[in-house]
PDB file of C-alpha atoms in Angstrom:
ATOM      1  CA  MET A  28     314.822 222.725  34.286  1.00 33.00           C
ATOM      2  CA  ILE A  29     314.975 219.213  35.735  1.00 40.00           C
ATOM      3  CA  SER A  30     312.414 218.553  38.433  1.00 43.00           C
ATOM      4  CA  LEU A  31     313.825 216.738  41.428  1.00 52.00           C
ATOM      5  CA  SER A  32     311.882 214.041  43.232  1.00 55.00           C
ATOM      6  CA  PRO A  33     309.817 215.485  46.098  1.00 56.00           C
ATOM      7  CA  ASN A  34     311.569 212.969  48.367  1.00 73.00           C
ATOM      8  CA  LEU A  35     314.994 214.513  47.667  1.00 86.00           C
ATOM      9  CA  ALA A  36     316.239 217.835  49.006  1.00 91.00           C
ATOM     10  CA  VAL A  37     318.976 220.144  47.794  1.00 92.00           C
ATOM     11  CA  PRO A  38     321.878 219.631  50.219  1.00 95.00           C
ATOM     12  CA  VAL A  39     323.014 222.343  52.596  1.00 94.00           C
ATOM     13  CA  VAL A  40     326.750 223.006  52.521  1.00 93.00           C
ATOM     14  CA  PRO A  41     328.248 221.360  55.644  1.00 91.00           C
ATOM     15  CA  GLN A  42     329.746 223.680  58.236  1.00 89.00           C
ATOM     16  CA  GLY A  43     332.024 221.309  60.130  1.00 90.00           C
ATOM     17  CA  PRO A  44     335.167 219.509  58.925  1.00 95.00           C
ATOM     18  CA  CYS A  45     334.315 217.349  55.925  1.00 97.00           C
ATOM     19  CA  SER A  46     335.971 215.178  53.316  1.00 98.00           C
ATOM     20  CA  LEU A  47     334.873 215.416  49.695  1.00 98.00           C
ATOM     21  CA  PHE A  48     334.513 212.496  47.282  1.00 98.00           C
ATOM     22  CA  LEU A  49     333.681 213.227  43.659  1.00 98.00           C
ATOM     23  CA  ASP A  50     332.537 211.117  40.749  1.00 98.00           C
ATOM     24  CA  ILE A  51     333.607 212.664  37.444  1.00 97.00           C
ATOM     25  CA  ASP A  52     331.437 211.843  34.416  1.00 94.00           C
ATOM     26  CA  GLY A  53     327.900 213.144  34.819  1.00 94.00           C
ATOM     27  CA  THR A  54     328.890 214.887  38.057  1.00 97.00           C
ATOM     28  CA  LEU A  55     331.740 217.299  37.278  1.00 97.00           C
ATOM     29  CA  LEU A  56     331.559 216.894  33.491  1.00 96.00           C
ATOM     30  CA  GLU A  57     328.684 216.307  31.098  1.00 93.00           C
ATOM     31  CA  HIS A  58     328.612 212.876  29.511  1.00 84.00           C
ATOM     32  CA  ALA A  59     329.849 212.495  25.934  1.00 80.00           C
ATOM     33  CA  ALA A  60     329.360 209.718  23.386  1.00 74.00           C
ATOM     34  CA  HIS A  61     333.008 208.749  23.912  1.00 73.00           C
ATOM     35  CA  PRO A  62     334.758 209.147  27.307  1.00 77.00           C
ATOM     36  CA  ASP A  63     337.750 210.800  25.628  1.00 76.00           C
ATOM     37  CA  ALA A  64     335.528 213.522  24.135  1.00 81.00           C
ATOM     38  CA  VAL A  65     335.040 215.388  27.405  1.00 88.00           C
ATOM     39  CA  VAL A  66     337.157 218.450  28.174  1.00 90.00           C
ATOM     40  CA  VAL A  67     338.162 219.906  31.533  1.00 94.00           C
ATOM     41  CA  GLY A  68     338.235 223.686  31.658  1.00 94.00           C
ATOM     42  CA  ASP A  69     340.604 225.819  33.718  1.00 96.00           C
ATOM     43  CA  GLU A  70     337.719 227.023  35.895  1.00 97.00           C
ATOM     44  CA  LEU A  71     337.018 223.478  37.102  1.00 97.00           C
ATOM     45  CA  ARG A  72     340.713 222.796  37.743  1.00 97.00           C
ATOM     46  CA  THR A  73     340.962 226.003  39.756  1.00 97.00           C
ATOM     47  CA  LEU A  74     337.893 225.094  41.806  1.00 98.00           C
ATOM     48  CA  LEU A  75     339.283 221.640  42.608  1.00 98.00           C
ATOM     49  CA  VAL A  76     342.689 223.016  43.579  1.00 97.00           C
ATOM     50  CA  ARG A  77     341.042 225.552  45.876  1.00 97.00           C
ATOM     51  CA  LEU A  78     338.774 222.980  47.515  1.00 97.00           C
ATOM     52  CA  GLU A  79     341.608 220.495  48.002  1.00 97.00           C
ATOM     53  CA  ALA A  80     343.656 223.165  49.778  1.00 96.00           C
ATOM     54  CA  GLN A  81     340.714 224.393  51.859  1.00 96.00           C
ATOM     55  CA  LEU A  82     339.934 220.824  52.984  1.00 97.00           C
ATOM     56  CA  ASP A  83     343.572 220.192  53.911  1.00 96.00           C
ATOM     57  CA  GLY A  84     343.873 217.495  51.255  1.00 97.00           C
ATOM     58  CA  ALA A  85     340.640 215.639  52.116  1.00 98.00           C
ATOM     59  CA  LEU A  86     339.402 215.457  48.524  1.00 98.00           C
ATOM     60  CA  ALA A  87     339.468 212.457  46.191  1.00 98.00           C
ATOM     61  CA  PHE A  88     338.017 211.354  42.889  1.00 98.00           C
ATOM     62  CA  ILE A  89     335.958 208.141  43.118  1.00 98.00           C
ATOM     63  CA  THR A  90     335.485 207.074  39.511  1.00 96.00           C
ATOM     64  CA  GLY A  91     335.066 204.239  37.083  1.00 92.00           C
ATOM     65  CA  ARG A  92     337.865 205.686  34.963  1.00 93.00           C
ATOM     66  CA  SER A  93     341.412 204.467  35.448  1.00 93.00           C
ATOM     67  CA  ILE A  94     343.660 206.810  37.403  1.00 95.00           C
ATOM     68  CA  ALA A  95     345.848 207.167  34.313  1.00 93.00           C
ATOM     69  CA  ALA A  96     342.801 208.355  32.357  1.00 94.00           C
ATOM     70  CA  VAL A  97     341.888 210.785  35.155  1.00 96.00           C
ATOM     71  CA  ASP A  98     345.401 212.241  35.200  1.00 96.00           C
ATOM     72  CA  HIS A  99     345.330 212.669  31.429  1.00 95.00           C
ATOM     73  CA  LEU A 100     341.934 214.367  31.590  1.00 95.00           C
ATOM     74  CA  PHE A 101     342.829 216.807  34.392  1.00 96.00           C
ATOM     75  CA  ARG A 102     346.517 217.304  33.553  1.00 95.00           C
ATOM     76  CA  PRO A 103     348.611 218.837  35.006  1.00 95.00           C
ATOM     77  CA  LEU A 104     346.434 218.482  38.121  1.00 95.00           C
ATOM     78  CA  ARG A 105     346.914 215.284  40.146  1.00 95.00           C
ATOM     79  CA  LEU A 106     344.666 214.577  43.117  1.00 97.00           C
ATOM     80  CA  ARG A 107     344.000 211.614  45.356  1.00 98.00           C
ATOM     81  CA  ALA A 108     341.851 209.111  43.494  1.00 98.00           C
ATOM     82  CA  ALA A 109     340.208 205.714  43.474  1.00 97.00           C
ATOM     83  CA  GLY A 110     339.956 204.468  39.899  1.00 95.00           C
ATOM     84  CA  LEU A 111     338.144 201.498  38.379  1.00 94.00           C
ATOM     85  CA  TYR A 112     335.529 201.689  41.155  1.00 93.00           C
ATOM     86  CA  GLY A 113     338.183 201.210  43.798  1.00 92.00           C
ATOM     87  CA  LEU A 114     340.388 198.596  42.138  1.00 93.00           C
ATOM     88  CA  GLU A 115     343.052 201.302  41.786  1.00 94.00           C
ATOM     89  CA  HIS A 116     344.092 203.802  44.465  1.00 96.00           C
ATOM     90  CA  ARG A 117     346.362 206.802  44.838  1.00 97.00           C
ATOM     91  CA  LEU A 118     346.151 207.545  48.531  1.00 96.00           C
ATOM     92  CA  ALA A 119     348.640 210.422  48.468  1.00 93.00           C
ATOM     93  CA  ARG A 120     348.303 213.372  46.106  1.00 87.00           C
ATOM     94  CA  ASP A 121     351.624 212.685  44.366  1.00 84.00           C
ATOM     95  CA  GLY A 122     352.012 209.108  45.548  1.00 90.00           C
ATOM     96  CA  PRO A 123     352.188 205.853  43.594  1.00 92.00           C
ATOM     97  CA  VAL A 124     349.173 204.214  41.985  1.00 93.00           C
ATOM     98  CA  GLU A 125     348.072 200.771  43.100  1.00 89.00           C
ATOM     99  CA  ALA A 126     347.113 199.500  39.643  1.00 81.00           C
ATOM    100  CA  ALA A 127     345.019 196.581  38.353  1.00 82.00           C
ATOM    101  CA  SER A 128     345.879 194.484  35.289  1.00 83.00           C
ATOM    102  CA  GLU A 129     343.619 192.954  32.621  1.00 84.00           C
ATOM    103  CA  PRO A 130     342.983 189.187  32.987  1.00 88.00           C
ATOM    104  CA  ALA A 131     343.257 187.117  29.809  1.00 90.00           C
ATOM    105  CA  ASP A 132     339.617 186.010  29.924  1.00 90.00           C
ATOM    106  CA  ILE A 133     338.379 189.615  30.069  1.00 90.00           C
ATOM    107  CA  ALA A 134     340.629 190.553  27.140  1.00 91.00           C
ATOM    108  CA  ALA A 135     339.209 187.673  25.091  1.00 92.00           C
ATOM    109  CA  LEU A 136     335.653 188.654  26.000  1.00 93.00           C
ATOM    110  CA  ALA A 137     336.273 192.255  24.905  1.00 92.00           C
ATOM    111  CA  ASN A 138     337.388 191.046  21.479  1.00 94.00           C
ATOM    112  CA  GLU A 139     334.409 188.717  21.217  1.00 93.00           C
ATOM    113  CA  ILE A 140     331.857 191.414  22.068  1.00 93.00           C
ATOM    114  CA  ALA A 141     333.477 193.869  19.659  1.00 92.00           C
ATOM    115  CA  THR A 142     333.072 191.315  16.865  1.00 93.00           C
ATOM    116  CA  GLU A 143     329.497 190.491  17.846  1.00 91.00           C
ATOM    117  CA  LEU A 144     328.264 194.095  18.035  1.00 92.00           C
ATOM    118  CA  ASP A 145     330.361 195.311  15.073  1.00 89.00           C
ATOM    119  CA  ASN A 146     329.280 198.945  15.345  1.00 89.00           C
ATOM    120  CA  ALA A 147     331.567 201.966  15.217  1.00 87.00           C
ATOM    121  CA  ASP A 148     329.235 203.906  17.538  1.00 90.00           C
ATOM    122  CA  VAL A 149     329.753 201.400  20.364  1.00 91.00           C
ATOM    123  CA  TYR A 150     332.873 202.048  22.408  1.00 91.00           C
ATOM    124  CA  ILE A 151     334.298 199.056  24.233  1.00 92.00           C
ATOM    125  CA  GLU A 152     336.546 200.327  26.996  1.00 88.00           C
ATOM    126  CA  ARG A 153     339.070 197.899  28.470  1.00 89.00           C
ATOM    127  CA  LYS A 154     339.929 199.011  32.006  1.00 86.00           C
ATOM    128  CA  GLY A 155     342.056 196.257  33.448  1.00 87.00           C
ATOM    129  CA  PRO A 156     339.698 193.767  35.103  1.00 90.00           C
ATOM    130  CA  ILE A 157     336.681 195.909  34.142  1.00 89.00           C
ATOM    131  CA  LEU A 158     335.015 195.777  30.735  1.00 92.00           C
ATOM    132  CA  ALA A 159     332.769 198.746  29.884  1.00 90.00           C
ATOM    133  CA  ILE A 160     330.520 198.907  26.821  1.00 94.00           C
ATOM    134  CA  HIS A 161     329.372 202.443  26.046  1.00 91.00           C
ATOM    135  CA  THR A 162     326.226 202.690  23.907  1.00 92.00           C
ATOM    136  CA  ARG A 163     325.380 206.384  24.327  1.00 88.00           C
ATOM    137  CA  ALA A 164     325.826 206.884  20.560  1.00 89.00           C
ATOM    138  CA  ALA A 165     323.984 203.631  19.763  1.00 90.00           C
ATOM    139  CA  PRO A 166     321.214 203.259  22.372  1.00 90.00           C
ATOM    140  CA  HIS A 167     319.442 200.570  20.350  1.00 92.00           C
ATOM    141  CA  LEU A 168     322.355 198.211  21.123  1.00 91.00           C
ATOM    142  CA  LEU A 169     322.261 198.583  24.910  1.00 92.00           C
ATOM    143  CA  GLN A 170     319.965 195.599  25.399  1.00 92.00           C
ATOM    144  CA  ARG A 171     322.102 193.342  23.202  1.00 93.00           C
ATOM    145  CA  ALA A 172     325.308 194.496  24.892  1.00 93.00           C
ATOM    146  CA  THR A 173     323.781 193.748  28.285  1.00 93.00           C
ATOM    147  CA  GLU A 174     322.719 190.277  27.137  1.00 93.00           C
ATOM    148  CA  LEU A 175     326.228 189.466  25.913  1.00 93.00           C
ATOM    149  CA  VAL A 176     327.835 190.521  29.172  1.00 93.00           C
ATOM    150  CA  GLU A 177     325.287 188.654  31.302  1.00 93.00           C
ATOM    151  CA  GLN A 178     325.731 185.483  29.226  1.00 93.00           C
ATOM    152  CA  ALA A 179     329.497 185.702  29.758  1.00 92.00           C
ATOM    153  CA  LEU A 180     329.077 185.391  33.531  1.00 90.00           C
ATOM    154  CA  ASP A 181     328.418 181.653  33.201  1.00 88.00           C
ATOM    155  CA  ARG A 182     331.838 180.966  31.688  1.00 89.00           C
ATOM    156  CA  LEU A 183     333.958 183.431  33.635  1.00 90.00           C
ATOM    157  CA  PRO A 184     335.545 182.638  37.001  1.00 86.00           C
ATOM    158  CA  ALA A 185     333.339 183.356  39.993  1.00 86.00           C
ATOM    159  CA  GLY A 186     333.526 186.840  41.421  1.00 89.00           C
ATOM    160  CA  TYR A 187     332.178 189.057  38.627  1.00 91.00           C
ATOM    161  CA  ARG A 188     329.015 191.107  38.420  1.00 90.00           C
ATOM    162  CA  VAL A 189     327.179 193.109  35.755  1.00 92.00           C
ATOM    163  CA  LEU A 190     326.345 196.753  36.371  1.00 86.00           C
ATOM    164  CA  ALA A 191     323.930 198.499  34.023  1.00 84.00           C
ATOM    165  CA  GLY A 192     324.369 202.262  33.706  1.00 76.00           C
ATOM    166  CA  ASN A 193     322.537 205.169  32.107  1.00 72.00           C
ATOM    167  CA  ALA A 194     324.032 204.524  28.667  1.00 84.00           C
ATOM    168  CA  GLY A 195     326.045 201.342  28.835  1.00 89.00           C
ATOM    169  CA  VAL A 196     326.881 198.225  30.783  1.00 92.00           C
ATOM    170  CA  GLU A 197     329.961 197.111  32.706  1.00 90.00           C
ATOM    171  CA  LEU A 198     331.392 193.803  33.838  1.00 93.00           C
ATOM    172  CA  MET A 199     333.517 194.051  36.959  1.00 89.00           C
ATOM    173  CA  PRO A 200     334.871 192.086  39.916  1.00 90.00           C
ATOM    174  CA  LEU A 201     332.670 191.997  42.994  1.00 88.00           C
ATOM    175  CA  GLU A 202     335.313 193.854  44.990  1.00 87.00           C
ATOM    176  CA  ALA A 203     335.013 196.867  42.668  1.00 88.00           C
ATOM    177  CA  ALA A 204     332.839 199.088  44.862  1.00 92.00           C
ATOM    178  CA  LYS A 205     332.966 202.830  45.418  1.00 96.00           C
ATOM    179  CA  GLY A 206     331.828 202.419  49.010  1.00 96.00           C
ATOM    180  CA  ALA A 207     334.870 200.316  49.853  1.00 94.00           C
ATOM    181  CA  ALA A 208     337.116 202.944  48.250  1.00 96.00           C
ATOM    182  CA  ILE A 209     335.523 205.689  50.347  1.00 98.00           C
ATOM    183  CA  ARG A 210     336.003 203.649  53.529  1.00 97.00           C
ATOM    184  CA  ARG A 211     339.666 203.184  52.692  1.00 96.00           C
ATOM    185  CA  PHE A 212     340.220 206.911  52.252  1.00 98.00           C
ATOM    186  CA  MET A 213     338.379 207.637  55.498  1.00 98.00           C
ATOM    187  CA  GLN A 214     341.019 205.620  57.363  1.00 97.00           C
ATOM    188  CA  ILE A 215     343.986 207.775  56.317  1.00 96.00           C
ATOM    189  CA  PRO A 216     344.976 210.879  58.325  1.00 96.00           C
ATOM    190  CA  ALA A 217     343.859 213.547  55.838  1.00 96.00           C
ATOM    191  CA  PHE A 218     340.273 212.217  55.897  1.00 98.00           C
ATOM    192  CA  ARG A 219     339.944 210.679  59.345  1.00 96.00           C
ATOM    193  CA  GLY A 220     337.451 212.343  61.702  1.00 96.00           C
ATOM    194  CA  ARG A 221     335.759 214.338  58.943  1.00 97.00           C
ATOM    195  CA  ARG A 222     332.196 214.034  57.695  1.00 97.00           C
ATOM    196  CA  PRO A 223     332.196 212.421  54.224  1.00 98.00           C
ATOM    197  CA  VAL A 224     330.417 214.119  51.318  1.00 98.00           C
ATOM    198  CA  PHE A 225     329.960 212.189  48.071  1.00 98.00           C
ATOM    199  CA  LEU A 226     328.561 213.467  44.766  1.00 98.00           C
ATOM    200  CA  GLY A 227     327.696 210.965  42.009  1.00 97.00           C
ATOM    201  CA  ASP A 228     325.200 210.507  39.213  1.00 95.00           C
ATOM    202  CA  ASP A 229     324.835 206.859  38.270  1.00 89.00           C
ATOM    203  CA  THR A 230     323.833 203.426  39.535  1.00 88.00           C
ATOM    204  CA  SER A 231     327.529 202.694  40.094  1.00 88.00           C
ATOM    205  CA  ASP A 232     327.522 205.439  42.754  1.00 95.00           C
ATOM    206  CA  GLU A 233     324.719 203.902  44.824  1.00 95.00           C
ATOM    207  CA  ASN A 234     327.103 201.702  46.808  1.00 94.00           C
ATOM    208  CA  GLY A 235     329.058 204.851  47.675  1.00 97.00           C
ATOM    209  CA  PHE A 236     325.885 206.643  48.768  1.00 97.00           C
ATOM    210  CA  GLU A 237     324.979 203.752  51.071  1.00 97.00           C
ATOM    211  CA  THR A 238     328.429 203.803  52.643  1.00 97.00           C
ATOM    212  CA  VAL A 239     328.401 207.566  53.178  1.00 98.00           C
ATOM    213  CA  ASN A 240     324.934 207.335  54.735  1.00 97.00           C
ATOM    214  CA  GLU A 241     326.239 204.705  57.166  1.00 97.00           C
ATOM    215  CA  LEU A 242     329.070 207.076  58.079  1.00 97.00           C
ATOM    216  CA  ASP A 243     326.577 209.889  58.824  1.00 97.00           C
ATOM    217  CA  GLY A 244     327.762 211.776  55.764  1.00 97.00           C
ATOM    218  CA  ILE A 245     326.065 213.637  52.929  1.00 98.00           C
ATOM    219  CA  SER A 246     325.295 211.705  49.737  1.00 97.00           C
ATOM    220  CA  VAL A 247     324.105 213.650  46.703  1.00 98.00           C
ATOM    221  CA  ARG A 248     322.725 212.180  43.467  1.00 97.00           C
ATOM    222  CA  ILE A 249     323.202 214.378  40.413  1.00 96.00           C
ATOM    223  CA  LYS A 250     320.294 214.455  37.940  1.00 93.00           C
ATOM    224  CA  PRO A 251     318.513 211.559  39.668  1.00 90.00           C
ATOM    225  CA  GLN A 252     316.597 209.047  37.590  1.00 83.00           C
ATOM    226  CA  GLY A 253     314.586 206.461  39.485  1.00 82.00           C
ATOM    227  CA  SER A 254     315.238 205.374  43.037  1.00 89.00           C
ATOM    228  CA  THR A 255     318.420 206.268  44.903  1.00 93.00           C
ATOM    229  CA  ALA A 256     319.955 205.768  48.340  1.00 95.00           C
ATOM    230  CA  ALA A 257     321.000 209.427  48.355  1.00 96.00           C
ATOM    231  CA  PRO A 258     318.684 211.678  50.397  1.00 95.00           C
ATOM    232  CA  PHE A 259     319.915 214.769  48.521  1.00 96.00           C
ATOM    233  CA  ALA A 260     320.013 215.721  44.851  1.00 96.00           C
ATOM    234  CA  LEU A 261     321.207 218.409  42.460  1.00 96.00           C
ATOM    235  CA  ALA A 262     319.636 218.985  39.064  1.00 94.00           C
ATOM    236  CA  GLY A 263     322.727 218.484  36.898  1.00 95.00           C
ATOM    237  CA  VAL A 264     326.408 219.188  36.335  1.00 97.00           C
ATOM    238  CA  ASP A 265     325.971 222.962  36.432  1.00 96.00           C
ATOM    239  CA  ALA A 266     324.116 222.705  39.751  1.00 97.00           C
ATOM    240  CA  ALA A 267     326.824 220.417  41.148  1.00 97.00           C
ATOM    241  CA  LEU A 268     329.578 222.844  40.196  1.00 98.00           C
ATOM    242  CA  ALA A 269     327.636 225.768  41.653  1.00 97.00           C
ATOM    243  CA  TRP A 270     327.187 223.830  44.926  1.00 97.00           C
ATOM    244  CA  LEU A 271     330.906 223.027  45.079  1.00 98.00           C
ATOM    245  CA  ASP A 272     331.698 226.690  44.463  1.00 97.00           C
ATOM    246  CA  GLU A 273     329.368 227.563  47.340  1.00 96.00           C
ATOM    247  CA  MET A 274     331.249 225.067  49.511  1.00 96.00           C
ATOM    248  CA  SER A 275     334.522 226.728  48.583  1.00 96.00           C
ATOM    249  CA  ARG A 276     333.192 230.178  49.451  1.00 94.00           C
ATOM    250  CA  SER A 277     331.911 228.811  52.762  1.00 92.00           C
ATOM    251  CA  GLU A 278     335.366 227.400  53.529  1.00 89.00           C
ATOM    252  CA  THR A 279     336.902 230.781  52.680  1.00 87.00           C
ATOM    253  CA  ALA A 280     334.496 232.516  55.067  1.00 78.00           C
ATOM    254  CA  LYS A 281     335.269 230.033  57.859  1.00 73.00           C
ATOM    255  CA  ALA A 282     339.014 230.581  57.388  1.00 70.00           C
ATOM    256  CA  ALA A 283     338.540 234.366  57.541  1.00 65.00           C
ATOM    257  CA  THR A 284     336.503 234.039  60.752  1.00 59.00           C
ATOM    258  CA  LEU A 285     339.172 231.877  62.382  1.00 60.00           C
ATOM    259  CA  ALA A 286     341.927 234.281  61.314  1.00 61.00           C
ATOM    260  CA  ALA A 287     340.055 237.205  62.876  1.00 62.00           C
ATOM    261  CA  MET A 288     339.644 235.505  66.256  1.00 62.00           C
ATOM    262  CA  PRO A 289     341.937 236.640  69.049  1.00 67.00           C
ATOM    263  CA  LYS A 290     344.990 234.429  69.476  1.00 64.00           C
TER     264      LYS A 290
END
């Protein structure tokens, strides 16, 4: 059992109209040494389909994965999504994807770091303008990977930042921010006027938590480690899924109550 910080509370399922934003890895799915090693079960797909319908479409993934990778992972399910920390968007469930391409300097840097680290347990993920170095299977190389990425900042064009995660490091444009992606979704009709709820597990989610807090929403850190802007927490993936299932049952109960009211 993971002990939560005494400063963080388990969130209460909201009763009014809300919009739901979900990180994927570490939130809906346990982390794996390689991002492609995770598997989505039918139970999770069913839960997401039910929640998306109950919330009248106000549900979106907010993830560091590309939208193409998300679609492959959850196939045949396709939901609204912000990929690459908001550099890609699909604002309509079956709409087009606003994609982001890989700059030549980031491609060259990816090749350089792969040569420098030279370890089969390190996965270098090229996500358009974002370069992610996963060291979950080689934790002793995290410090060196971080050094290489930080050193590259001096010779890249202005506008990049380094984001250290739980088991890796990423280089990304400054405009890649989950909070900005959430704000964009909150402006479209399906989400407008609803209270935002965001579940995430990593340092890359903190910007999203801050934004949701500013919007008087509910921000929830999964398996918190260290400080967080989120005032609420859940102990892990299983707890997050159980909380989402509780939300779904609450939405079902609200719909039944409304249906029973005199017309």
